[in-house]
């Protein structure tokens, strides 16, 4: 057979796949423009692997170090046909490979989505041989030549943007050159890699499972997100003098995952969304936002954007009672909240942390029963909600008497314990029945319409129960939990379930393709929250990003305004002791929520932009904008420093004169602004201190 090219042009994406006369399959190009003739030297094409696959007992090639390139049988697999079809989502490519020695088959899937420059990529392995295959690594998306456009060296032209994360410090976006990440271009291949990985059940414990790679010379960007709620791994490495991206789920050497694939068995890898744009970070974020809206479960919540009051943050702190809640319910209703969620503590008196698991209301906290409070919430025109943590059971829970080891993660014959809780295993039918029963009671008996589903432990590398490896057990559990979640939404389609893991510790699109709303942080300092809020729309759609707004008991008008601006372009998670605010400060809360109701119908179709670049929690100023048609909504915060003025650049409006106003607060005392049409910039001058304002521009 002669060499052949499979060339695909779809939705502004261009793929070129080469099949050699020897049946070797190479992904030569994935980008926002066609492959330039002569861009890849013939001698380098062997390094442009469609996928990497490492089996136990197989060899390795090259100076691979800890990278996953140069794998076997990945290097040995040959073309076994391909399919080009169209389904309800868009075009679909399936490229099949076969290993003549082991009988293992691999199909690389590329699902396109009509109208967006993103594909979802995954690999399906099937053992058609007569012996077990031990899988140590399989890529879901592999791309060599990520730096090939332009003539400059990758050390100078390539930048990578990462979202660092941690408890109360989520969404810390940073942009690096490759040398700043430790990869200087000193040879044509090496053992060095830039590796991003998560091991455990908090998928975003240290980094969000996504990144943007920009080529400053060509002006194009490559971006990807790993859609998984457990362990994952991606890496940038070099081979054949080219930059290579490998992305996927857990691996043996990075995440304790290993799989025995018996003859006739099949394994599907963790999906990875990848895309390319002609443009920078903002253009990449726009495409990811459009894609995320397509893959998300259709739901009313992301259309209506009802305002949630939750009694936890800088308010009741997990100690609700009837007496404490009633005035809060009244105050929340008066300012215009539409959900009222009773947070942690409703199910137990006193210290409850290590005793959770039954999820029955505490009579000590609610002497007349919790239904009295829930009914009162409804009587004030709001939908009642409750907090849950259904993936754990406290080590002193009375419910333990009804369980055995099959309910829990096990390692080395012991139950996995973290922060005085055991991790439930959602592969267990008994666990799922328990969880089903709790949800049914809350929804059908109590009339709950909102559940804040929290998850405050990290179960670590996995479980040994009915698994080939700890990581295999974790992956099976991760998928079982998602299937359970799907069943709950199928049973109760109007139920809103917030995704919370100590704030944003599980901010991934395995979860967010199901959940309509995501807690972005447990940050308790409203000034520090500004940069977290501003960075959120790069990681999830604005309408899914719940941001706390918690005016303090002791504060002034500007503190209230700052708190409210934090949330107004995203999803309002109202809290704070509203009943104890002075009338003037409470009026500022109501003014903000009234304004939010006037613009929220536009948020689910809006796209984010950053007039000052990506938010920097260590800087003086932060700004976030949303654009919908001819309207731009721009939040600006001074979080440090004494400079009175900041210039917000909107170069696309250069030469125009948009109508500009300070939308919140209406009485913006001491605030000045001016538009420079020649520059396309808005200059804003604020009073001294930690100040925030929200502007509207109509072009």
XYZ file of C-alpha atoms in Angstrom:
699
model
C 0.000 0.000 0.000
C 1.242 3.496 -0.852
C 1.482 6.285 1.690
C -1.839 8.094 2.178
C -3.025 11.215 3.988
C -6.256 11.602 5.904
C -6.943 15.342 5.859
C -9.777 16.758 7.931
C -11.076 20.333 7.975
C -13.950 20.789 10.399
C -15.244 23.788 12.409
C -12.013 25.721 11.879
C -9.838 22.777 12.966
C -7.386 21.058 10.641
C -6.033 17.556 11.170
C -3.551 15.702 8.997
C -2.968 11.993 9.581
C -0.388 10.091 7.563
C -0.450 6.342 6.996
C 2.905 5.148 5.642
C 3.508 2.303 3.220
C 4.529 0.270 6.279
C 1.128 1.070 7.853
C 2.565 3.328 10.557
C -0.019 5.956 11.596
C 1.100 9.500 12.439
C -0.839 12.564 13.537
C 1.173 15.192 11.663
C -0.983 18.195 12.462
C -3.768 19.505 14.700
C -4.358 23.223 14.519
C -6.458 26.246 13.601
C -4.860 26.524 10.150
C -3.875 23.912 7.557
C -0.511 22.198 7.736
C 2.109 24.263 5.927
C 3.878 22.389 3.150
C 7.399 21.382 4.128
C 6.856 22.324 7.776
C 7.799 18.820 9.014
C 11.041 17.188 7.911
C 10.622 13.661 6.615
C 13.134 12.321 9.138
C 11.032 13.678 12.023
C 7.666 12.225 11.038
C 8.247 8.943 12.864
C 7.919 10.866 16.127
C 4.419 12.167 15.355
C 2.576 9.373 17.147
C -1.194 9.063 17.000
C -1.131 7.478 20.446
C 1.208 6.074 23.047
C 0.581 2.694 24.656
C 2.817 0.891 27.141
C 2.212 -2.717 28.151
C 3.972 -4.548 30.952
C 6.918 -6.612 29.754
C 7.351 -4.536 26.606
C 10.429 -2.535 25.669
C 10.974 1.226 25.661
C 12.853 3.279 23.090
C 14.780 6.559 23.131
C 15.904 8.622 26.135
C 12.475 8.616 27.664
C 13.212 9.269 31.353
C 9.865 9.531 33.163
C 8.019 10.592 30.021
C 5.475 8.330 28.368
C 6.771 8.723 24.831
C 8.578 6.026 22.851
C 6.296 3.259 24.156
C 5.708 -0.319 23.085
C 3.555 -1.605 21.549
C 2.696 2.034 20.719
C 5.629 2.237 18.308
C 4.757 -1.102 16.737
C 1.046 -0.729 16.080
C -0.173 -0.551 12.496
C -3.114 0.905 10.640
C -6.308 -1.159 10.877
C -8.776 1.101 9.091
C -10.744 4.214 9.911
C -14.305 5.531 9.921
C -15.546 9.019 9.085
C -19.147 9.486 10.250
C -21.566 12.172 11.429
C -23.717 11.978 14.555
C -25.959 14.373 16.472
C -22.961 16.217 17.927
C -20.994 16.597 14.702
C -18.379 14.761 12.697
C -16.645 11.711 14.183
C -13.297 10.161 13.242
C -12.219 6.720 14.414
C -8.725 5.509 13.528
C -8.014 1.868 14.332
C -4.597 0.415 15.152
C -3.550 -3.173 15.761
C -0.547 -4.819 17.366
C 0.411 -7.906 15.333
C 2.281 -9.485 18.265
C -0.190 -9.235 21.155
C -3.463 -8.972 19.224
C -4.308 -5.747 21.045
C -6.507 -3.323 19.104
C -6.775 0.414 19.748
C -9.281 2.853 18.303
C -8.523 6.563 18.565
C -11.774 8.554 18.696
C -12.080 12.214 17.702
C -15.559 13.642 18.263
C -16.103 17.052 16.684
C -18.812 19.443 17.893
C -20.599 21.516 15.302
C -19.675 25.178 15.585
C -16.757 24.942 18.034
C -13.037 24.431 17.519
C -12.807 21.554 19.989
C -12.676 17.780 19.709
C -13.210 15.253 22.453
C -10.549 12.568 22.173
C -10.292 9.140 23.793
C -8.839 5.696 23.130
C -10.607 2.345 23.295
C -8.417 -0.717 23.835
C -9.633 -4.235 23.063
C -7.660 -7.370 23.705
C -8.175 -9.656 20.722
C -5.173 -11.784 21.625
C -5.037 -14.986 23.644
C -3.132 -13.689 26.712
C -3.702 -11.043 29.364
C -2.301 -7.584 28.566
C -1.021 -5.420 31.428
C -1.696 -1.779 30.554
C 0.657 0.724 32.212
C -0.134 3.756 30.082
C -2.442 4.794 27.271
C -2.837 8.314 25.923
C -6.243 9.835 25.289
C -4.805 12.665 23.203
C -1.302 12.738 21.729
C 0.125 15.551 19.623
C 3.676 16.094 18.461
C 4.780 19.354 16.863
C 2.888 21.702 19.163
C 5.663 24.245 18.547
C 6.305 23.678 14.840
C 4.687 26.854 13.466
C 6.975 29.855 13.167
C 10.737 29.942 12.778
C 11.720 30.952 16.323
C 12.902 28.623 19.034
C 10.330 27.142 21.387
C 12.182 28.502 24.414
C 11.214 32.008 23.362
C 7.916 31.644 21.527
C 5.919 29.112 23.563
C 3.996 30.059 26.698
C 1.886 27.775 28.887
C -0.940 29.028 31.129
C -1.853 26.876 34.132
C -4.531 27.223 36.796
C -2.941 26.494 40.161
C -5.386 25.500 42.848
C -5.621 24.843 46.550
C -8.108 25.120 49.359
C -9.204 28.785 49.557
C -6.728 29.584 46.758
C -8.410 28.204 43.655
C -8.017 29.444 40.091
C -4.601 31.063 40.388
C -3.735 31.481 36.713
C -0.048 31.821 35.829
C 1.668 31.983 32.437
C 5.175 30.590 31.916
C 7.765 30.174 29.216
C 9.083 26.641 28.797
C 12.449 27.509 30.424
C 10.560 28.960 33.406
C 9.011 25.521 33.805
C 12.444 23.927 33.565
C 12.420 22.837 29.927
C 15.107 24.682 27.979
C 15.646 23.668 24.369
C 19.195 22.314 24.484
C 18.946 19.122 22.410
C 16.714 17.456 19.839
C 15.266 15.056 22.410
C 15.526 14.555 26.126
C 14.204 12.983 29.294
C 12.833 16.222 30.756
C 9.105 16.750 30.899
C 6.715 19.399 32.130
C 4.271 17.192 33.983
C 0.911 18.085 35.474
C -0.794 15.347 37.432
C -3.441 14.654 40.020
C -3.557 11.552 42.168
C -6.643 10.989 44.262
C -10.309 11.861 44.448
C -9.860 15.645 44.460
C -9.313 16.287 40.747
C -8.279 19.933 41.218
C -6.352 19.722 44.477
C -3.227 21.421 43.088
C -3.886 22.153 39.422
C -7.034 22.294 37.351
C -7.036 19.553 34.681
C -6.549 21.984 31.794
C -3.983 24.285 30.174
C -3.472 26.708 27.283
C -0.313 26.680 25.155
C 0.284 29.796 23.076
C 2.711 30.221 20.197
C 3.536 33.940 20.368
C 5.118 33.917 16.925
C 2.278 32.281 14.979
C -0.417 33.821 17.203
C -2.137 30.427 17.610
C -3.064 28.600 20.783
C -3.571 24.952 21.662
C -5.706 24.122 24.698
C -6.945 21.028 26.480
C -8.981 19.841 29.458
C -9.050 16.349 30.965
C -12.634 15.438 31.797
C -12.221 13.244 34.835
C -13.135 13.393 38.531
C -10.134 11.477 39.854
C -6.497 10.887 38.900
C -5.222 12.328 35.623
C -1.943 13.204 33.929
C -0.626 15.320 31.086
C 2.911 16.128 30.064
C 4.902 18.167 27.594
C 8.097 16.540 26.397
C 10.307 16.659 23.321
C 11.183 14.151 20.640
C 12.583 14.478 17.121
C 13.212 18.126 17.994
C 9.479 18.695 18.426
C 7.327 19.546 21.445
C 4.913 16.734 22.305
C 1.727 16.812 24.385
C 0.416 13.603 25.950
C -2.815 13.827 27.943
C -5.110 11.307 29.555
C -6.215 9.613 32.724
C -4.215 7.856 35.416
C -0.950 6.028 34.711
C 0.961 3.388 36.626
C 4.126 5.402 37.217
C 2.352 8.672 38.058
C -0.943 7.613 39.646
C -0.793 3.950 40.792
C -3.082 2.814 37.972
C -2.513 -0.494 36.184
C -5.024 -2.630 34.329
C -5.075 -6.296 33.408
C -6.962 -6.548 30.127
C -8.048 -10.137 29.620
C -8.774 -11.587 26.168
C -12.070 -10.189 24.919
C -12.090 -7.305 27.412
C -12.281 -3.624 26.482
C -11.114 -0.449 28.208
C -12.057 3.144 27.408
C -9.623 5.854 28.444
C -10.507 9.099 30.195
C -11.772 11.703 27.674
C -9.709 14.762 26.818
C -11.091 17.835 25.055
C -8.540 19.564 22.833
C -8.824 22.556 20.566
C -6.908 25.185 18.662
C -7.554 28.816 17.813
C -5.888 31.638 15.971
C -5.569 33.898 18.974
C -4.469 33.919 22.584
C -5.824 32.847 25.941
C -9.110 34.719 25.610
C -9.901 33.124 22.252
C -9.148 29.708 23.735
C -11.426 30.440 26.702
C -14.259 31.435 24.354
C -14.076 28.131 22.497
C -13.905 26.152 25.730
C -16.919 28.052 27.077
C -18.946 27.257 23.951
C -17.887 23.607 24.106
C -18.699 23.314 27.824
C -22.193 24.624 27.165
C -22.692 21.941 24.509
C -21.556 18.974 26.623
C -23.374 20.049 29.783
C -26.586 18.318 30.833
C -29.466 20.512 29.643
C -31.043 22.077 32.711
C -33.296 24.924 33.743
C -30.886 26.129 36.438
C -28.346 27.416 33.917
C -31.079 29.386 32.169
C -32.796 30.938 35.203
C -29.719 31.584 37.409
C -31.776 31.852 40.560
C -30.032 33.523 43.506
C -28.951 31.199 46.305
C -28.666 32.150 49.948
C -26.492 29.742 51.933
C -26.108 30.180 55.686
C -22.501 28.970 56.021
C -19.838 31.435 54.917
C -19.126 34.232 57.384
C -22.532 33.470 58.833
C -23.649 30.367 60.792
C -20.466 28.374 60.080
C -22.129 24.945 60.130
C -24.216 25.469 63.272
C -27.791 26.189 62.158
C -30.806 26.175 64.466
C -34.427 27.170 64.008
C -33.859 30.275 66.108
C -30.848 31.402 64.080
C -32.385 30.595 60.700
C -35.776 32.320 60.864
C -34.475 35.925 60.807
C -31.975 34.981 58.099
C -34.762 33.499 55.997
C -36.764 36.702 56.321
C -33.781 38.864 55.395
C -32.833 36.657 52.427
C -36.376 36.835 51.097
C -36.509 40.605 51.509
C -33.356 41.197 49.429
C -34.597 38.878 46.689
C -32.964 35.465 47.157
C -34.716 32.531 45.482
C -33.095 29.475 47.072
C -32.289 29.176 50.770
C -29.815 26.402 51.538
C -29.237 25.248 55.119
C -25.588 24.263 55.148
C -23.668 21.794 57.309
C -24.744 20.846 60.821
C -28.488 20.343 60.354
C -28.192 16.597 61.010
C -26.428 16.498 64.395
C -26.027 18.417 67.649
C -22.675 19.797 68.771
C -19.512 18.600 67.045
C -20.680 16.488 64.128
C -17.631 16.063 61.895
C -16.746 12.410 62.586
C -20.323 11.211 63.125
C -21.901 11.953 59.743
C -23.581 9.254 57.698
C -27.249 8.947 58.676
C -28.341 12.411 57.476
C -31.330 12.590 59.830
C -32.318 16.031 61.187
C -31.204 16.985 64.688
C -34.121 17.499 67.093
C -31.819 19.510 69.331
C -31.271 22.043 66.541
C -34.857 21.846 65.250
C -37.148 21.029 68.208
C -40.265 21.201 66.043
C -38.596 19.327 63.183
C -36.644 20.570 60.202
C -39.745 20.504 58.002
C -41.070 23.503 59.916
C -38.039 25.526 58.795
C -38.155 24.175 55.238
C -41.854 25.021 55.032
C -41.104 28.528 56.304
C -38.531 28.950 53.528
C -41.241 28.013 51.018
C -43.713 30.386 52.654
C -41.268 33.232 52.016
C -41.212 32.407 48.304
C -37.882 30.556 48.234
C -36.944 26.974 47.346
C -35.401 25.120 50.315
C -32.024 23.413 50.150
C -29.821 21.244 52.380
C -26.118 20.412 52.564
C -24.947 16.799 52.138
C -21.680 14.881 51.992
C -22.810 11.532 50.604
C -19.428 10.076 49.607
C -18.153 9.701 53.163
C -19.131 8.227 56.511
C -17.717 9.446 59.815
C -15.582 7.025 61.819
C -18.041 7.413 64.717
C -21.221 7.304 62.644
C -24.097 5.197 64.053
C -24.686 4.088 60.444
C -21.482 2.006 60.554
C -23.379 -0.716 62.411
C -25.253 -1.461 59.175
C -22.134 -1.664 56.985
C -19.198 -3.936 56.261
C -15.870 -3.489 54.455
C -17.521 -3.810 51.030
C -18.956 -0.309 51.533
C -15.551 1.364 51.776
C -12.229 1.970 50.072
C -9.697 -0.588 51.302
C -5.902 -0.563 51.159
C -3.692 -3.282 52.595
C -6.743 -4.805 54.250
C -7.670 -1.618 56.095
C -10.448 0.908 55.504
C -9.146 4.120 54.002
C -9.519 6.880 56.577
C -9.038 10.595 55.994
C -9.937 13.452 58.324
C -11.935 11.071 60.540
C -14.092 9.866 57.664
C -14.224 6.681 55.608
C -14.503 6.824 51.811
C -17.610 5.112 50.438
C -17.194 2.964 47.309
C -19.924 3.741 44.784
C -19.383 0.421 43.010
C -21.195 -1.119 45.979
C -24.942 -1.654 45.406
C -25.506 -1.160 49.153
C -23.792 2.238 49.053
C -25.884 3.340 46.097
C -29.093 2.185 47.804
C -28.091 4.163 50.897
C -27.412 7.274 48.805
C -30.637 6.834 46.828
C -32.595 6.623 50.067
C -31.114 9.825 51.469
C -31.851 11.787 48.279
C -35.389 10.389 48.084
C -36.103 11.408 51.690
C -34.808 14.948 51.192
C -36.621 15.512 47.910
C -39.827 13.536 48.352
C -40.460 13.951 52.107
C -38.807 17.287 52.900
C -39.481 18.975 49.554
C -35.863 20.013 49.038
C -35.119 21.520 45.604
C -31.424 22.315 46.103
C -28.635 20.155 47.487
C -25.167 21.413 48.238
C -23.141 18.237 47.694
C -19.853 18.657 49.501
C -16.801 16.393 49.625
C -14.163 17.235 52.204
C -11.661 14.377 52.056
C -9.182 13.071 49.520
C -9.337 9.276 49.306
C -5.794 9.036 47.958
C -4.497 6.582 45.372
C -7.549 4.312 45.390
C -8.811 0.987 46.644
C -7.741 -2.628 46.284
C -11.258 -4.106 46.327
C -12.010 -5.967 43.094
C -9.328 -3.994 41.272
C -6.115 -4.707 39.385
C -4.435 -1.779 41.133
C -5.324 0.941 43.624
C -5.753 3.380 40.741
C -7.971 0.951 38.847
C -10.264 0.777 41.866
C -10.380 4.560 42.073
C -11.165 4.923 38.370
C -13.977 2.381 38.616
C -15.387 4.240 41.629
C -15.100 7.612 39.866
C -17.137 6.283 36.967
C -19.641 4.563 39.250
C -20.229 7.829 41.116
C -20.885 9.664 37.845
C -23.338 6.960 36.793
C -25.108 7.300 40.153
C -25.265 11.068 39.713
C -26.767 10.586 36.243
C -29.444 8.349 37.749
C -30.359 11.000 40.333
C -30.733 13.731 37.715
C -32.818 11.357 35.573
C -35.084 10.696 38.571
C -35.289 14.341 39.696
C -34.626 16.540 36.631
C -35.601 19.777 38.419
C -33.305 19.134 41.391
C -30.272 21.427 41.562
C -27.151 19.790 43.002
C -24.184 22.044 43.637
C -20.743 20.527 43.103
C -18.614 21.416 46.120
C -15.390 19.811 47.330
C -14.099 22.037 50.113
C -14.832 24.772 47.598
C -13.335 24.056 44.183
C -11.223 20.955 44.774
C -13.131 18.939 42.174
C -13.602 21.518 39.437
C -13.592 19.298 36.346
C -15.901 18.657 33.423
C -16.670 15.074 34.319
C -18.540 16.628 37.247
C -19.545 19.875 35.549
C -21.082 18.159 32.532
C -23.635 16.960 35.112
C -23.819 19.659 37.793
C -25.306 23.023 36.880
C -23.400 24.894 39.566
C -19.911 24.730 41.078
C -18.557 26.175 44.307
C -15.492 28.176 43.269
C -13.901 28.574 46.712
C -14.173 28.533 50.481
C -12.151 31.756 50.616
C -13.232 33.685 53.722
C -11.649 37.049 52.827
C -13.780 38.958 50.341
C -10.788 40.954 49.026
C -8.840 37.790 48.250
C -11.930 36.336 46.572
C -11.857 38.924 43.757
C -9.009 37.289 41.806
C -10.556 33.833 42.290
C -13.893 35.065 40.925
C -12.246 36.834 37.996
C -10.325 33.690 37.023
C -13.347 31.405 37.205
C -14.793 31.866 33.676
C -11.593 30.481 32.151
C -12.185 27.191 33.960
C -15.971 26.859 33.773
C -18.892 28.659 32.204
C -19.857 31.898 33.998
C -23.342 30.616 34.746
C -21.918 27.600 36.624
C -19.447 29.578 38.753
C -20.905 30.162 42.229
C -19.162 32.976 44.108
C -19.759 33.815 47.751
C -20.935 37.302 48.635
C -20.964 37.750 52.408
C -21.315 41.296 53.770
C -19.809 41.364 57.233
C -21.488 42.334 60.495
C -18.841 44.960 61.038
C -18.192 46.812 57.808
C -19.039 49.819 55.717
C -20.802 50.474 52.426
C -17.701 49.801 50.326
C -17.210 46.405 51.931
C -20.772 45.449 50.921
C -20.257 46.741 47.381
C -16.974 44.839 46.986
C -18.642 41.634 48.190
C -21.498 42.019 45.732
C -19.304 42.877 42.734
C -17.394 39.641 43.361
C -20.468 37.633 42.343
C -22.489 39.806 39.958
C -21.076 38.514 36.664
C -21.210 34.862 37.699
C -23.587 32.973 40.007
C -24.554 34.688 43.241
C -23.996 32.649 46.391
C -25.320 35.101 48.952
C -24.472 34.745 52.627
C -23.596 36.879 55.625
C -25.700 38.077 58.555
C -28.142 40.032 56.395
C -30.607 40.437 59.236
C -28.002 42.320 61.271
C -26.859 44.743 58.570
C -27.847 48.384 58.844
C -30.741 49.339 56.536
C -28.415 51.230 54.195
C -25.990 48.327 53.827
C -28.807 45.846 53.328
C -30.247 48.154 50.661
C -26.930 47.879 48.788
C -27.307 44.082 48.809
C -30.832 44.358 47.425
C -29.738 46.876 44.802
C -27.061 44.449 43.614
C -29.442 41.498 43.466
C -32.071 43.544 41.622
C -29.404 44.537 39.115
C -28.284 40.917 38.770
C -31.835 39.900 37.928
C -31.879 42.514 35.162
C -28.776 41.068 33.423
C -28.727 37.378 34.335
C -30.635 36.229 31.252
C -27.609 37.307 29.195
C -24.945 35.512 31.256
C -25.613 32.016 29.794
C -24.776 33.346 26.321
C -21.980 35.702 27.350
C -18.207 35.244 27.022
C -15.548 36.387 29.438
C -12.673 38.753 28.764
C -9.948 40.211 30.961
C -9.120 43.895 30.296
C -6.031 43.717 32.537
C -4.989 40.225 31.503
C -5.397 37.137 33.639
C -6.165 38.008 37.271
C -3.196 38.202 39.611
C -3.922 37.754 43.306
C -0.591 39.429 44.049
C -1.279 42.538 41.980
C -3.069 45.784 42.766
C -5.941 45.631 40.283
C -8.195 42.879 38.910
C -10.798 43.119 36.165
C -13.286 40.725 34.570
C -15.651 41.420 31.720
C -18.566 39.614 30.112
C -19.681 40.377 26.571
C -23.136 39.658 25.212
C -23.927 41.225 21.848
C -23.304 44.974 22.042
C -23.210 44.919 25.867
C -20.072 44.625 27.945
C -20.204 44.290 31.709
C -16.889 45.031 33.400
C -16.044 44.494 37.058
C -12.965 46.270 38.378
C -11.416 45.772 41.805
C -8.536 47.502 43.545
C -7.286 44.777 45.894
C -4.018 46.440 46.938
C -1.985 49.603 46.466
C -2.904 53.262 46.510
C -3.079 54.136 42.807
C -6.295 56.030 42.149
C -6.682 55.164 38.451
C -6.521 52.122 36.223
C -6.807 51.881 32.438
C -8.916 49.036 31.032
C -8.086 48.244 27.408
C -10.815 47.182 24.990
C -8.958 47.395 21.702
C -11.855 45.973 19.685
C -13.797 49.186 20.486
C -11.010 51.462 19.223
C -12.515 54.339 17.284
C -15.969 53.838 18.789
C -17.760 55.754 21.510
C -19.782 53.307 23.604
C -22.369 54.454 26.117
C -20.699 54.002 29.489
C -22.114 54.017 32.993
C -21.341 52.742 36.451
C -24.092 50.147 36.839
C -23.387 49.191 40.455
C -23.581 50.911 42.787
C -25.891 53.529 41.286
C -24.642 56.092 43.780
C -20.969 55.591 42.960
C -19.610 58.405 45.114
C -16.062 59.427 44.325
C -15.958 57.278 41.177
C -14.908 58.805 37.862
C -14.470 57.259 34.442
C -13.670 58.365 30.913
C -13.546 56.680 27.526
C -10.628 57.176 25.119
C -11.898 56.310 21.635
C -8.467 56.616 19.992
C -6.974 54.050 22.366
C -10.066 51.958 22.968
C -9.656 52.237 26.717
C -11.748 52.990 29.784
C -9.972 54.894 32.550
C -11.493 54.381 35.986
C -10.676 56.374 39.111
C -11.839 54.976 42.464
C -11.870 56.305 46.029
C -9.090 55.162 48.336
C -9.134 51.678 49.845
C -10.284 48.256 48.726
C -12.931 49.306 46.231
C -14.942 47.566 43.489
C -17.288 48.832 40.789
C -19.293 47.347 37.933
C -19.543 49.184 34.609
C -21.695 48.773 31.527
C -20.603 49.652 27.997
C -23.050 49.576 25.116
C -21.354 49.780 21.707
